[in-house]
Amino acid sequence: MTYFLVTFAIMLAVVILMAVGVMFGRRAIKGSCGGLNSGSCVCVEKCDKRKKLEAEQASIQ
């Protein structure tokens, strides 16, 4: 039970620190390319999985 409580406390501290960092004006936590953000992507070339997905979507329309 002690290991669980220590692990829980550490995880809780990490979540709190991330929330405080976002509240004090640091950049928002973002995902990788293609997320819900503005759509700007730093990837130079699309991966094979993305190319396949776009090809399937184009063939459906």
JSON list of C-alpha atoms in Angstrom, two decimals:
[
{"chain": "A", "resi": 1, "resn": "MET", "atom": "CA", "xyz": [0.00, 0.00, 0.00]},
{"chain": "A", "resi": 2, "resn": "THR", "atom": "CA", "xyz": [2.92, 2.32, 0.66]},
{"chain": "A", "resi": 3, "resn": "TYR", "atom": "CA", "xyz": [4.16, 1.99, -2.93]},
{"chain": "A", "resi": 4, "resn": "PHE", "atom": "CA", "xyz": [0.71, 2.88, -4.22]},
{"chain": "A", "resi": 5, "resn": "LEU", "atom": "CA", "xyz": [0.50, 6.00, -2.08]},
{"chain": "A", "resi": 6, "resn": "VAL", "atom": "CA", "xyz": [3.99, 7.16, -3.05]},
{"chain": "A", "resi": 7, "resn": "THR", "atom": "CA", "xyz": [3.27, 6.58, -6.73]},
{"chain": "A", "resi": 8, "resn": "PHE", "atom": "CA", "xyz": [-0.07, 8.36, -6.46]},
{"chain": "A", "resi": 9, "resn": "ALA", "atom": "CA", "xyz": [1.56, 11.33, -4.72]},
{"chain": "A", "resi": 10, "resn": "ILE", "atom": "CA", "xyz": [4.26, 11.62, -7.40]},
{"chain": "A", "resi": 11, "resn": "MET", "atom": "CA", "xyz": [1.74, 11.44, -10.23]},
{"chain": "A", "resi": 12, "resn": "LEU", "atom": "CA", "xyz": [-0.48, 14.00, -8.52]},
{"chain": "A", "resi": 13, "resn": "ALA", "atom": "CA", "xyz": [2.51, 16.34, -8.11]},
{"chain": "A", "resi": 14, "resn": "VAL", "atom": "CA", "xyz": [3.35, 16.02, -11.82]},
{"chain": "A", "resi": 15, "resn": "VAL", "atom": "CA", "xyz": [-0.21, 16.83, -12.86]},
{"chain": "A", "resi": 16, "resn": "ILE", "atom": "CA", "xyz": [-0.33, 19.82, -10.51]},
{"chain": "A", "resi": 17, "resn": "LEU", "atom": "CA", "xyz": [3.01, 21.14, -11.81]},
{"chain": "A", "resi": 18, "resn": "MET", "atom": "CA", "xyz": [1.82, 20.85, -15.42]},
{"chain": "A", "resi": 19, "resn": "ALA", "atom": "CA", "xyz": [-1.41, 22.68, -14.59]},
{"chain": "A", "resi": 20, "resn": "VAL", "atom": "CA", "xyz": [0.45, 25.46, -12.79]},
{"chain": "A", "resi": 21, "resn": "GLY", "atom": "CA", "xyz": [2.83, 25.82, -15.72]},
{"chain": "A", "resi": 22, "resn": "VAL", "atom": "CA", "xyz": [-0.07, 26.24, -18.15]},
{"chain": "A", "resi": 23, "resn": "MET", "atom": "CA", "xyz": [-1.86, 28.72, -15.88]},
{"chain": "A", "resi": 24, "resn": "PHE", "atom": "CA", "xyz": [1.20, 30.96, -15.57]},
{"chain": "A", "resi": 25, "resn": "GLY", "atom": "CA", "xyz": [1.43, 31.64, -19.27]},
{"chain": "A", "resi": 26, "resn": "ARG", "atom": "CA", "xyz": [3.67, 28.93, -20.58]},
{"chain": "A", "resi": 27, "resn": "ARG", "atom": "CA", "xyz": [2.70, 27.56, -23.94]},
{"chain": "A", "resi": 28, "resn": "ALA", "atom": "CA", "xyz": [-0.25, 25.22, -23.90]},
{"chain": "A", "resi": 29, "resn": "ILE", "atom": "CA", "xyz": [0.39, 21.50, -23.89]},
{"chain": "A", "resi": 30, "resn": "LYS", "atom": "CA", "xyz": [0.20, 20.38, -27.52]},
{"chain": "A", "resi": 31, "resn": "GLY", "atom": "CA", "xyz": [0.15, 17.13, -29.35]},
{"chain": "A", "resi": 32, "resn": "SER", "atom": "CA", "xyz": [1.98, 16.21, -32.51]},
{"chain": "A", "resi": 33, "resn": "CYS", "atom": "CA", "xyz": [1.09, 17.15, -36.08]},
{"chain": "A", "resi": 34, "resn": "GLY", "atom": "CA", "xyz": [-2.52, 16.85, -37.12]},
{"chain": "A", "resi": 35, "resn": "GLY", "atom": "CA", "xyz": [-4.05, 17.55, -33.74]},
{"chain": "A", "resi": 36, "resn": "LEU", "atom": "CA", "xyz": [-6.88, 19.90, -32.89]},
{"chain": "A", "resi": 37, "resn": "ASN", "atom": "CA", "xyz": [-4.60, 22.94, -32.89]},
{"chain": "A", "resi": 38, "resn": "SER", "atom": "CA", "xyz": [-4.26, 25.41, -35.74]},
{"chain": "A", "resi": 39, "resn": "GLY", "atom": "CA", "xyz": [-3.14, 22.67, -38.07]},
{"chain": "A", "resi": 40, "resn": "SER", "atom": "CA", "xyz": [0.36, 23.99, -38.46]},
{"chain": "A", "resi": 41, "resn": "CYS", "atom": "CA", "xyz": [2.75, 21.10, -38.72]},
{"chain": "A", "resi": 42, "resn": "VAL", "atom": "CA", "xyz": [6.50, 21.04, -38.45]},
{"chain": "A", "resi": 43, "resn": "CYS", "atom": "CA", "xyz": [6.70, 17.74, -40.32]},
{"chain": "A", "resi": 44, "resn": "VAL", "atom": "CA", "xyz": [8.37, 18.14, -43.69]},
{"chain": "A", "resi": 45, "resn": "GLU", "atom": "CA", "xyz": [7.01, 14.96, -45.22]},
{"chain": "A", "resi": 46, "resn": "LYS", "atom": "CA", "xyz": [3.86, 13.06, -44.34]},
{"chain": "A", "resi": 47, "resn": "CYS", "atom": "CA", "xyz": [4.26, 9.57, -42.97]},
{"chain": "A", "resi": 48, "resn": "ASP", "atom": "CA", "xyz": [3.01, 6.52, -44.87]},
{"chain": "A", "resi": 49, "resn": "LYS", "atom": "CA", "xyz": [0.07, 6.02, -42.52]},
{"chain": "A", "resi": 50, "resn": "ARG", "atom": "CA", "xyz": [-1.14, 9.60, -43.10]},
{"chain": "A", "resi": 51, "resn": "LYS", "atom": "CA", "xyz": [-0.73, 9.29, -46.88]},
{"chain": "A", "resi": 52, "resn": "LYS", "atom": "CA", "xyz": [-2.79, 6.09, -46.87]},
{"chain": "A", "resi": 53, "resn": "LEU", "atom": "CA", "xyz": [-5.52, 7.69, -44.74]},
{"chain": "A", "resi": 54, "resn": "GLU", "atom": "CA", "xyz": [-5.77, 10.70, -47.04]},
{"chain": "A", "resi": 55, "resn": "ALA", "atom": "CA", "xyz": [-5.89, 8.47, -50.12]},
{"chain": "A", "resi": 56, "resn": "GLU", "atom": "CA", "xyz": [-8.74, 6.46, -48.60]},
{"chain": "A", "resi": 57, "resn": "GLN", "atom": "CA", "xyz": [-10.66, 9.61, -47.75]},
{"chain": "A", "resi": 58, "resn": "ALA", "atom": "CA", "xyz": [-10.19, 10.97, -51.27]},
{"chain": "A", "resi": 59, "resn": "SER", "atom": "CA", "xyz": [-11.47, 7.74, -52.82]},
{"chain": "A", "resi": 60, "resn": "ILE", "atom": "CA", "xyz": [-14.62, 7.82, -50.68]},
{"chain": "A", "resi": 61, "resn": "GLN", "atom": "CA", "xyz": [-15.59, 11.30, -51.88]}
]
